[in-house]
PDB file of C-alpha atoms in Angstrom:
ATOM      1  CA  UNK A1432     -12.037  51.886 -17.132  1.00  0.00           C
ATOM      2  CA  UNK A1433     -11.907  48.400 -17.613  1.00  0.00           C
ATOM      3  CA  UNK A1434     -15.149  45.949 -17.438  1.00  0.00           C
ATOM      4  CA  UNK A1435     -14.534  43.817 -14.853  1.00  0.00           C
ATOM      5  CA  UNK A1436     -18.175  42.586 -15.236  1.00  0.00           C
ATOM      6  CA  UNK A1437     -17.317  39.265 -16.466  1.00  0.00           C
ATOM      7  CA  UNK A1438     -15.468  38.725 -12.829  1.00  0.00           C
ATOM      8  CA  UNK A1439     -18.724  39.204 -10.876  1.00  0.00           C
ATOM      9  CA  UNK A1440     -20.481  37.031 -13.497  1.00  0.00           C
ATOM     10  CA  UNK A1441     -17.556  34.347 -12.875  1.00  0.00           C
ATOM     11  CA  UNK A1442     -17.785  35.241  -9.096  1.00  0.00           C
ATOM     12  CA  UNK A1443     -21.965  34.274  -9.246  1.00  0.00           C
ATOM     13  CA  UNK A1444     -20.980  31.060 -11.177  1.00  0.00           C
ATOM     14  CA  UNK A1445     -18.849  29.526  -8.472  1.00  0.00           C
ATOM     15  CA  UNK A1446     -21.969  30.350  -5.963  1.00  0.00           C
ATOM     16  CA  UNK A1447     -24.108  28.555  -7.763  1.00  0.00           C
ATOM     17  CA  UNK A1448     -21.311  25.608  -7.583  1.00  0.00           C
ATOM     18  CA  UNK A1449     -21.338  25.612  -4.360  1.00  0.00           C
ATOM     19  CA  UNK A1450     -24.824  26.023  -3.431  1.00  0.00           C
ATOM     20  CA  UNK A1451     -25.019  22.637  -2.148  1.00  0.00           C
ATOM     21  CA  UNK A1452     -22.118  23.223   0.400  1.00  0.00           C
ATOM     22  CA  UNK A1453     -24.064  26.786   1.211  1.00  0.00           C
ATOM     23  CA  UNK A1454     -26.765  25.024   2.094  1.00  0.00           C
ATOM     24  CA  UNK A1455     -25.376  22.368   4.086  1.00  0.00           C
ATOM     25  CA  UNK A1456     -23.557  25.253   5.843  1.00  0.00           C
ATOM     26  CA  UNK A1457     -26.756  27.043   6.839  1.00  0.00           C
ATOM     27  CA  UNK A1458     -28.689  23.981   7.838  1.00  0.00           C
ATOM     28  CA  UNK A1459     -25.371  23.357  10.255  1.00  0.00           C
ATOM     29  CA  UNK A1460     -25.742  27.184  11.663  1.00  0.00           C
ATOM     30  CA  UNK A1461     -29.298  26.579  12.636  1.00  0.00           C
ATOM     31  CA  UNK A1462     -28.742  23.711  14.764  1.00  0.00           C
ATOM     32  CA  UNK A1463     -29.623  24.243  18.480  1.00  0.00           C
ATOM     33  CA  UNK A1464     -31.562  27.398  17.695  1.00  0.00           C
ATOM     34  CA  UNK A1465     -35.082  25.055  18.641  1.00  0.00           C
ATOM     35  CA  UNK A1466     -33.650  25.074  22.300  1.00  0.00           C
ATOM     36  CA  UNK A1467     -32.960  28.355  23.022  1.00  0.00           C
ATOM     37  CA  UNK A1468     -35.256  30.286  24.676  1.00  0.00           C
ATOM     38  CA  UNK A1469     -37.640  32.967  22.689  1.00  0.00           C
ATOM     39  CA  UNK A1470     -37.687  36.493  23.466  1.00  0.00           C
ATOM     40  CA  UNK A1471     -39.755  39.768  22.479  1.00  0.00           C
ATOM     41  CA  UNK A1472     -40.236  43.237  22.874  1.00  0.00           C
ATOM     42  CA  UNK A1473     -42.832  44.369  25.121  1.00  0.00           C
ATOM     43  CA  UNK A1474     -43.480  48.263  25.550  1.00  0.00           C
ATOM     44  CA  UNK A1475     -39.790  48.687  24.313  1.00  0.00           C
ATOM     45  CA  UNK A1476     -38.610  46.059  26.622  1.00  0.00           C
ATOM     46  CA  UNK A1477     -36.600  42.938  25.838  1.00  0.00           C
ATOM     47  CA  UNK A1478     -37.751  40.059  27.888  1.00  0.00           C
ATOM     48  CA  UNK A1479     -38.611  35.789  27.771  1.00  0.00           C
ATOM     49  CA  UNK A1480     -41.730  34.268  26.222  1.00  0.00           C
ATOM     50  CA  UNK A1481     -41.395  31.269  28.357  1.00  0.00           C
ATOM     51  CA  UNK A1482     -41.298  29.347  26.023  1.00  0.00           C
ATOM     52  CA  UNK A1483     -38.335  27.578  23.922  1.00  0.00           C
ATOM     53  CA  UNK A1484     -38.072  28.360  20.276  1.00  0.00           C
ATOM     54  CA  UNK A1485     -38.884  25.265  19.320  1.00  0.00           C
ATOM     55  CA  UNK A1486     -41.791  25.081  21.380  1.00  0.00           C
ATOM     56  CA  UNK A1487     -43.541  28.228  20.354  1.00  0.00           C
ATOM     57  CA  UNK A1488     -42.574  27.491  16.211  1.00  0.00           C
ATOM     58  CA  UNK A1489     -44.718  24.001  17.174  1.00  0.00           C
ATOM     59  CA  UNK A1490     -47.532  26.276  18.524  1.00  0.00           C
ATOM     60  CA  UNK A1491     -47.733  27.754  15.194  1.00  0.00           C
ATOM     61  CA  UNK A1492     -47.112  31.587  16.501  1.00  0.00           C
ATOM     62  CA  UNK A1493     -44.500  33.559  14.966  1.00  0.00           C
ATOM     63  CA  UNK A1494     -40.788  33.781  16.039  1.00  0.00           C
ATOM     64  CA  UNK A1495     -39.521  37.029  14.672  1.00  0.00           C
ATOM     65  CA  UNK A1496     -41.215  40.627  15.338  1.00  0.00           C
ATOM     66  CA  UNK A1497     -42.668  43.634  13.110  1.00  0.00           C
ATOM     67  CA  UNK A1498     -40.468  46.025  15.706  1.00  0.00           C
ATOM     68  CA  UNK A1499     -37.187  44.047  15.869  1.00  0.00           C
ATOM     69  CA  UNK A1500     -37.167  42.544  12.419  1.00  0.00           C
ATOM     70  CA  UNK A1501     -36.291  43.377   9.078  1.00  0.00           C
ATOM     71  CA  UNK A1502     -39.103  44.128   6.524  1.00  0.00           C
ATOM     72  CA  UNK A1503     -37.977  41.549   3.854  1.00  0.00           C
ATOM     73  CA  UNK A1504     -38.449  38.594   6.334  1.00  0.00           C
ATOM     74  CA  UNK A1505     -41.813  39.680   7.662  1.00  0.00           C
ATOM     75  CA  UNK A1506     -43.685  37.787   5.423  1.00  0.00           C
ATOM     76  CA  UNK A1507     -42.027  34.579   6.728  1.00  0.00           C
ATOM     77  CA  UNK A1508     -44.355  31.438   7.734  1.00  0.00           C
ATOM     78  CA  UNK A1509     -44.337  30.786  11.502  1.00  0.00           C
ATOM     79  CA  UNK A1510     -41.949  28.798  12.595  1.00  0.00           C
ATOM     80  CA  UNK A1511     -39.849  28.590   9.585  1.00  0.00           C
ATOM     81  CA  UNK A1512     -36.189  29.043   8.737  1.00  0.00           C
ATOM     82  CA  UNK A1513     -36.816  32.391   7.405  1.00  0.00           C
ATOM     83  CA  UNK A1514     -39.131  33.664  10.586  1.00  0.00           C
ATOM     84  CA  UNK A1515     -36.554  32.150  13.179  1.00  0.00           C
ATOM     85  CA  UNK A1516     -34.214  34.465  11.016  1.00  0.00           C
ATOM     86  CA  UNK A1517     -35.686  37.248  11.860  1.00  0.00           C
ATOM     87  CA  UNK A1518     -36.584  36.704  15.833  1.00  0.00           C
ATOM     88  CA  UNK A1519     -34.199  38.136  17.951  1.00  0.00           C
ATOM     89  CA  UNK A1520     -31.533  36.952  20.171  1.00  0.00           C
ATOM     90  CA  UNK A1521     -31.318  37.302  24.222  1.00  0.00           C
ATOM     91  CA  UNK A1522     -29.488  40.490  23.445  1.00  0.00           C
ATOM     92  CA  UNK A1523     -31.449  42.128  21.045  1.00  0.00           C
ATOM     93  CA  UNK A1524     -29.687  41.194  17.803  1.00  0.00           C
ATOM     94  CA  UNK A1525     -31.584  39.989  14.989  1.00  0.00           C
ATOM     95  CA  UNK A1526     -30.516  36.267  13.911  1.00  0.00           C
ATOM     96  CA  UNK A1527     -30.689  37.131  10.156  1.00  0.00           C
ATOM     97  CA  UNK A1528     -27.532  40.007  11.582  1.00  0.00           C
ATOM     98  CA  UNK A1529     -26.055  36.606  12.632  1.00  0.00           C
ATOM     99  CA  UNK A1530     -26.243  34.780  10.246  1.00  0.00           C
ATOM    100  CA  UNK A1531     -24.747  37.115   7.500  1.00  0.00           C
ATOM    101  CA  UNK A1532     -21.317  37.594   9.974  1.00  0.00           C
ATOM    102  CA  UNK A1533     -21.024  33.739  10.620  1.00  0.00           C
ATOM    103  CA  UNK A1534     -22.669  32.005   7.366  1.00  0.00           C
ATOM    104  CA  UNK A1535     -22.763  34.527   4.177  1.00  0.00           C
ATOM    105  CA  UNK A1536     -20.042  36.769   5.262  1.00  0.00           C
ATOM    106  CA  UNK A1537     -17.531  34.002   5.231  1.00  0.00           C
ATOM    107  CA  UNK A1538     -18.391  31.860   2.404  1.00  0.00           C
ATOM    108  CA  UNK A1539     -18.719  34.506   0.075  1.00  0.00           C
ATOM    109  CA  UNK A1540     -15.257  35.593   0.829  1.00  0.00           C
ATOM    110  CA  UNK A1541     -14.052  31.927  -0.184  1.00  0.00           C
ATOM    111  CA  UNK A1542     -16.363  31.922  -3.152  1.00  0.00           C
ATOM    112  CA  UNK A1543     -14.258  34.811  -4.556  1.00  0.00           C
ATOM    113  CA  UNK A1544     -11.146  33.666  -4.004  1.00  0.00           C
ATOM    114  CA  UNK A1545     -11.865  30.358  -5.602  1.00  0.00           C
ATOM    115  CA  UNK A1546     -13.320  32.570  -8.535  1.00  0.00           C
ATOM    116  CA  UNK A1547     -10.278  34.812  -7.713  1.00  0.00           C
ATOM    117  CA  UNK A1548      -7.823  31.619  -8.519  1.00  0.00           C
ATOM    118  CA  UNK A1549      -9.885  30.206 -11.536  1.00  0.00           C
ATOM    119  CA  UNK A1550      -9.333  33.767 -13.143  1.00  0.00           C
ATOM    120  CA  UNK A1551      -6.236  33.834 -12.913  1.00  0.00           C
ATOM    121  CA  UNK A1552      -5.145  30.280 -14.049  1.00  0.00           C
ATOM    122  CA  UNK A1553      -7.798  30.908 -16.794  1.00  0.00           C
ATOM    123  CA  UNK A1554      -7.363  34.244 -17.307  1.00  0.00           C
ATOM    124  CA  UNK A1555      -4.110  35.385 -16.458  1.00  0.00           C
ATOM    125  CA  UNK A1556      -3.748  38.442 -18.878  1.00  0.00           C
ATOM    126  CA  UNK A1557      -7.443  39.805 -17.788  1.00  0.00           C
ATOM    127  CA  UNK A1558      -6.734  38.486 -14.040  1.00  0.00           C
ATOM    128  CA  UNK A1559      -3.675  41.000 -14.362  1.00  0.00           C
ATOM    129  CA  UNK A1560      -5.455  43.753 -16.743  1.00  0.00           C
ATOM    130  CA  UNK A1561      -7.864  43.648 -13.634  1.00  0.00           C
ATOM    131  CA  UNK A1562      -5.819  43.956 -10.758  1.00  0.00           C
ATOM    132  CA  UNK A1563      -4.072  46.280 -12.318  1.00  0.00           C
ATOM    133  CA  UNK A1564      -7.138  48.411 -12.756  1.00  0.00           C
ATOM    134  CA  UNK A1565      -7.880  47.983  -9.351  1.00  0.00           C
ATOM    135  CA  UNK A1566      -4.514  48.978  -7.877  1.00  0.00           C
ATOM    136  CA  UNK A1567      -2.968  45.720  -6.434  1.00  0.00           C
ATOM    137  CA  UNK A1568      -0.773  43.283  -6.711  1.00  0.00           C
ATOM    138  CA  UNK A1569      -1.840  40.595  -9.331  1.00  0.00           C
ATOM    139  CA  UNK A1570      -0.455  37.390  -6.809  1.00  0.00           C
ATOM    140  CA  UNK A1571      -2.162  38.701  -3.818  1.00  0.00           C
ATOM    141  CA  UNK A1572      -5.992  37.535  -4.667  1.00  0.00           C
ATOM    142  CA  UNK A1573      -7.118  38.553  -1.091  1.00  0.00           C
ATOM    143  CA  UNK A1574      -6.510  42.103  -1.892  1.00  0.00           C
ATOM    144  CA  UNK A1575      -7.614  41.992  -5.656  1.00  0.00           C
ATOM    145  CA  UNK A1576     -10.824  40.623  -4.278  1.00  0.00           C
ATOM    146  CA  UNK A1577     -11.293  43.297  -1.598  1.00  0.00           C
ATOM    147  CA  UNK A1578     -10.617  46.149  -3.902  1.00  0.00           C
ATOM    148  CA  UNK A1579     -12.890  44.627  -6.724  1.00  0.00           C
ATOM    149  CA  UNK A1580     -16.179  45.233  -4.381  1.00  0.00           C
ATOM    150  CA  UNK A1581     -17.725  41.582  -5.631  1.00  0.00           C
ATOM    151  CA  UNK A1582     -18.569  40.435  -2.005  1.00  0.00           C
ATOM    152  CA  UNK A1583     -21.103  43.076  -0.997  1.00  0.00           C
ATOM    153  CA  UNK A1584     -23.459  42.028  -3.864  1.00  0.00           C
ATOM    154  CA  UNK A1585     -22.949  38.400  -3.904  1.00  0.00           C
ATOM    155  CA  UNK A1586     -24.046  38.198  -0.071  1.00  0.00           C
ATOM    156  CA  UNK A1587     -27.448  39.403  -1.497  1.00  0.00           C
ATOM    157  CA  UNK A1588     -27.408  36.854  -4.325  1.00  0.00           C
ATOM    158  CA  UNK A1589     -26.390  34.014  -1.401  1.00  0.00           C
ATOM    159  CA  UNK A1590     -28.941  34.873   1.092  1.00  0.00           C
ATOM    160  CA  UNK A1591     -31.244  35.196  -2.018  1.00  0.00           C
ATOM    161  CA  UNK A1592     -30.202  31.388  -2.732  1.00  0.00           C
ATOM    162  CA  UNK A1593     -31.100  30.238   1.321  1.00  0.00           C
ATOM    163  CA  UNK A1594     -34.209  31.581   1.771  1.00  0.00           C
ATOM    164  CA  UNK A1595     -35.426  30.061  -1.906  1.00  0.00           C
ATOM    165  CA  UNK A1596     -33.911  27.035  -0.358  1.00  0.00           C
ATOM    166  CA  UNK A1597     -34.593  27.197   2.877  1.00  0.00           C
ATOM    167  CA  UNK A1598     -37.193  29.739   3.867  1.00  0.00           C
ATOM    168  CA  UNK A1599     -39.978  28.484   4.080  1.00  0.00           C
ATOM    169  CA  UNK A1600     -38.800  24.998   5.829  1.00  0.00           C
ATOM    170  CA  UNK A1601     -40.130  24.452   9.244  1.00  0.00           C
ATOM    171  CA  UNK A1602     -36.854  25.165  11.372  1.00  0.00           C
ATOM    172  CA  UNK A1603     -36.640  21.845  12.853  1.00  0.00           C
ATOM    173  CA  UNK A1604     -36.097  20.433   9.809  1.00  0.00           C
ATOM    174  CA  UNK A1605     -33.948  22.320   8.672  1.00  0.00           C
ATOM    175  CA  UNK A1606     -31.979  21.540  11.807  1.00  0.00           C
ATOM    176  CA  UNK A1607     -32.411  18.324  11.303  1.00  0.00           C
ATOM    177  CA  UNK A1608     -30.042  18.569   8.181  1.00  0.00           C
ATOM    178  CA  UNK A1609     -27.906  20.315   9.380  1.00  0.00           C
ATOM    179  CA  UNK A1610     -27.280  18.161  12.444  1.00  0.00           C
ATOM    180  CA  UNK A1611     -24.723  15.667  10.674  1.00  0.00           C
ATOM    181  CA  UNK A1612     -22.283  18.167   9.536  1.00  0.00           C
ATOM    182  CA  UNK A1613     -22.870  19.897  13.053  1.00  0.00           C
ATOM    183  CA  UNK A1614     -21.773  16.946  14.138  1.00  0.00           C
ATOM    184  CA  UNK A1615     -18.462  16.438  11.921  1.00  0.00           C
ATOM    185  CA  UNK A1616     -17.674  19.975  12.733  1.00  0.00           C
ATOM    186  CA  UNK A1617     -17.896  19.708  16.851  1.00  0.00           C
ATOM    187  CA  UNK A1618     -15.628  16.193  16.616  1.00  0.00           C
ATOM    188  CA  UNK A1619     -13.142  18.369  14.455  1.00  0.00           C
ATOM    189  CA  UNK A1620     -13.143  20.977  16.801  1.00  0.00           C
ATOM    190  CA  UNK A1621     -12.599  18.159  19.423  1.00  0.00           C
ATOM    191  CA  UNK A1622      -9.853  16.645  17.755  1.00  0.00           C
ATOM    192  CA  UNK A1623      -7.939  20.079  16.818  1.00  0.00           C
ATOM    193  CA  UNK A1624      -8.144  21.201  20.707  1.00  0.00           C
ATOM    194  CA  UNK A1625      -6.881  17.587  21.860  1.00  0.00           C
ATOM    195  CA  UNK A1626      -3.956  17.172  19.381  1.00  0.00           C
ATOM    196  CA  UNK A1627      -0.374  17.973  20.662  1.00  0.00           C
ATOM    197  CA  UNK A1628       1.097  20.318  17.802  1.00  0.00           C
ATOM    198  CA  UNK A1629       4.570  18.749  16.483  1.00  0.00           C
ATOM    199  CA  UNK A1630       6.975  20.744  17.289  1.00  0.00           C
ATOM    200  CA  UNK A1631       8.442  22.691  14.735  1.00  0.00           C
ATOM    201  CA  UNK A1632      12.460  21.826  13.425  1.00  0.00           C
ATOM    202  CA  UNK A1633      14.656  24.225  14.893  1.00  0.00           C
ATOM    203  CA  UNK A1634      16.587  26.897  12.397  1.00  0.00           C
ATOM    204  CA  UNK A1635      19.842  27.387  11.577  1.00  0.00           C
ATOM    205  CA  UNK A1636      21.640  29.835  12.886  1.00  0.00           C
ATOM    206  CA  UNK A1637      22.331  31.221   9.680  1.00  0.00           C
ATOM    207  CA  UNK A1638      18.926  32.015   8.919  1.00  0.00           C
ATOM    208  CA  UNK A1639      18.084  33.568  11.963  1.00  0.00           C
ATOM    209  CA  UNK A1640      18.023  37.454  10.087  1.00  0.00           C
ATOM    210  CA  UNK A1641      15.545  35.397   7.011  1.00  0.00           C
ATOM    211  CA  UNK A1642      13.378  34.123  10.095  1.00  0.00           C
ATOM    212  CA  UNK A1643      13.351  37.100  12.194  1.00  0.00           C
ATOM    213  CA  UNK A1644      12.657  38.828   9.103  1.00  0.00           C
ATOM    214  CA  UNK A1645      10.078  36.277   7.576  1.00  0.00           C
ATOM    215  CA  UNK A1646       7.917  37.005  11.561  1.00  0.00           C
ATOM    216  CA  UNK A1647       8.108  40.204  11.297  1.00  0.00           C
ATOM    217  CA  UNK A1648       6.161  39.757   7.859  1.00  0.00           C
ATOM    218  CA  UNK A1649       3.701  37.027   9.232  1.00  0.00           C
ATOM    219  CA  UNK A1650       2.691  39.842  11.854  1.00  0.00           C
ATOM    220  CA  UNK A1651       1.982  42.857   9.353  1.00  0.00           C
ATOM    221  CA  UNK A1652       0.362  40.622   7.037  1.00  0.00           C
ATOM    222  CA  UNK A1653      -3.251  40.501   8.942  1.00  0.00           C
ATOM    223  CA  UNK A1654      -2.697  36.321   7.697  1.00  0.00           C
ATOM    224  CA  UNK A1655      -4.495  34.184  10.489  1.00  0.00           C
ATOM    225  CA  UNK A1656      -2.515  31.577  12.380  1.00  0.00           C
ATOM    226  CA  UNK A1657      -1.736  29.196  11.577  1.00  0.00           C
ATOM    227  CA  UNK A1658      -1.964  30.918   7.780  1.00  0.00           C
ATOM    228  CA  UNK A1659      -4.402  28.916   6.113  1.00  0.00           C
ATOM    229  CA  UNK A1660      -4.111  28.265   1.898  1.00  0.00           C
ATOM    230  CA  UNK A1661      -6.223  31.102   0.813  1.00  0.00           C
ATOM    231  CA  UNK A1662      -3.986  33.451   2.313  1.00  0.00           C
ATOM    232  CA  UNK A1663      -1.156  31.808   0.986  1.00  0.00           C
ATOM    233  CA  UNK A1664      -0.353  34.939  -1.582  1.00  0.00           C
ATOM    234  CA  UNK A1665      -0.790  37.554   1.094  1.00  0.00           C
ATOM    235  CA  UNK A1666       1.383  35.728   3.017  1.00  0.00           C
ATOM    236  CA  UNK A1667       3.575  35.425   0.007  1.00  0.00           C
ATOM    237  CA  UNK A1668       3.234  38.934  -0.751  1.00  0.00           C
ATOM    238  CA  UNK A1669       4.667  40.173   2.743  1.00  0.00           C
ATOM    239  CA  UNK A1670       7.657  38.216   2.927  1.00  0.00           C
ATOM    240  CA  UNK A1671       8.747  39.155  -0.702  1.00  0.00           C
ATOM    241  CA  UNK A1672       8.235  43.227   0.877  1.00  0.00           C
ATOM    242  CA  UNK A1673      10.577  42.124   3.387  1.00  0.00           C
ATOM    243  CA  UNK A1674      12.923  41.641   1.189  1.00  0.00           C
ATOM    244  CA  UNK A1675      13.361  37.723   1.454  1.00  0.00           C
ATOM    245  CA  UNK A1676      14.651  35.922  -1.641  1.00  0.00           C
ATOM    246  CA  UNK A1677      12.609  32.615  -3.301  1.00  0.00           C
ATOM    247  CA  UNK A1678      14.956  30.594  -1.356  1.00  0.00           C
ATOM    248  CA  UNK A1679      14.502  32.001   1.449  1.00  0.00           C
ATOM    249  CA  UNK A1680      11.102  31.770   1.413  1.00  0.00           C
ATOM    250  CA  UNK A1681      11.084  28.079   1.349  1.00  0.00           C
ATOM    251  CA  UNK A1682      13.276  27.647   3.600  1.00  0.00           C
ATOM    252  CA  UNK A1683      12.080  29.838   6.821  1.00  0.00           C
ATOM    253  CA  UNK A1684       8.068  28.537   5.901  1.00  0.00           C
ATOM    254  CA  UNK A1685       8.623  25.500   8.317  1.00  0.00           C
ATOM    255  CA  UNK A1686       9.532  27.200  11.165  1.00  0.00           C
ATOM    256  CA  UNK A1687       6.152  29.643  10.795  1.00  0.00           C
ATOM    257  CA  UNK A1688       3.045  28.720  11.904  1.00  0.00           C
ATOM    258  CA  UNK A1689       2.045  27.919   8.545  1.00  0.00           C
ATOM    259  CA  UNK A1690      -0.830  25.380   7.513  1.00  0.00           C
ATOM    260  CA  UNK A1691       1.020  22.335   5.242  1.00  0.00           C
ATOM    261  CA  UNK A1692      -1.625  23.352   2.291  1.00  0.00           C
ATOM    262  CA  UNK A1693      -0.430  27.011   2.807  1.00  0.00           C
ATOM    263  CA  UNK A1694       3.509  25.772   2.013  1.00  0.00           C
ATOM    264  CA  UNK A1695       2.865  23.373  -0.692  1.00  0.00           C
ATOM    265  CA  UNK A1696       0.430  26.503  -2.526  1.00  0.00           C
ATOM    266  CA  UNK A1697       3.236  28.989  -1.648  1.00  0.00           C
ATOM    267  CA  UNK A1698       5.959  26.473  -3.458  1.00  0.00           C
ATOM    268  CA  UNK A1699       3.814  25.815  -6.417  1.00  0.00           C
ATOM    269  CA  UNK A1700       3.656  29.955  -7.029  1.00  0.00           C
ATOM    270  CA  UNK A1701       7.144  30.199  -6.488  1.00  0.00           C
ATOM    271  CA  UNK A1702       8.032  27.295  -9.090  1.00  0.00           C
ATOM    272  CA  UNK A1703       5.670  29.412 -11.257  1.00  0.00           C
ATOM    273  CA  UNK A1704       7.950  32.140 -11.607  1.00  0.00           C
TER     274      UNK A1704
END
């Protein structure tokens, strides 16, 4: 079996690089959580406080619960990042449950494929020694990275880096932070819903079998749409299964609803070879 310890050391390296964006990331999840109003558990019931969030962290009493929360964030200091993490929601749901799905779950996934990439422009004989081991295709990093199991365990060590960070900050300032990027993120969101997509050149007739071919792929691929850069290999990965040549490749990717990042990464690989 080979030691693919040195990829979850490489995978913990990049974390720590991007701690900083981590934590900016987190401060920008908890914004808006100060207005929302607190609930509890009484006699097995979920019901309102009465009072906001904010208001009751200012009142010094706790925000999360012995009966809701979870054990490692009971020892949180009222009204702090870590105790709003483990109040619950108007439906019952634990924030810390939350904030794994929207925060950790999705950065950690980038975080290994940007270790994922770095291994194999680095470390392209052990990058292919270890996909091999792990029974997938070298180019597609997505699935190297799902098979390798190095998410599960890095979630721990990135929530382990927040709360160090972050716990035991009063939640409105940690809001506070995270306010400006909130910000940036709501204008993008804005400005992506408001801009008229260009429409894309129309095909050839001649490569209409390459394009019906090249959809078909997009669809059993699982790539979002429009396919962003990190799932430029998968993407790469189905059309080639389709049987579409290099060529053909380049020349249906305009017509998909493919990111510009995602065709520029997708021509580099293919000049690679």
């Amino acid at each position: 079996m080979f030691d693919i310890d040195w990829m979850g050391l490489l995978t913990r390296e990049v974390l720590r690089e991007r701690g900083a964006a981590l934590i900016a990331e987190s401060c920008a999840w908890a914004v808006g959580m100060s207005d929302r109003p607190h609930h509890e558990r009484r006699a097995g019931r979920l019901v309102p406080t009465g009072l906001t969030v904010g208001e009751r962290a200012a009142h010094g009493r706790p925000l999360g619960s012995e009966e809701d929360g979870r054990l490692d964030l009971e020892d949180a200091r009222p009204g702090s990042f870590q105790d709003a993490l483990n109040m619950v929601d108007s439906g019952g749901r634990v924030q810390a449950e939350r904030f794994d799905d929207e925060v950790l779950v999705p950065f950690v996934r980038d975080t290994c494929l940007v270790a994922a990439e770095r291994a194999r422009a680095t470390r392209p004989a052990d990058w292919a020694e270890l996909a091999e081991d792990v029974g997938e295709d070298a180019r597609d990093l997505s699935d190297v990275v799902r098979a390798g199991g190095w998410e599960a365990p890095l979630r721990i060590d990135a929530e382990h880096l927040v709360l160090a960070a972050l716990g035991a900050v009063p939640l409105i300032e940690v809001e506070a932070e995270g306010l400006p990027l909130s910000l940036v993120r709501a204008a993008e969101a804005v400005a992506r819903g408001a801009a008229e997509p260009e429409p894309a050149p129309a095909p050839d007739d001649a490569l209409a079998g390459a394009l019906f071919l090249a959809r078909t792929a997009l669809e059993d691929s699982g790539c979002s749409v429009p396919v962003r850069p990190e799932e430029a290999d998968l993407l790469l990965v189905a059309l080639g299964d389709q049987g579409l040549e290099p060529e053909e490749v380049t020349t249906v990717l305009p017509h998909l609803p493919v990111e510009e990042a995602t065709i520029t990464r997708i021509a580099a690989t293919l000049d690679g070879y």
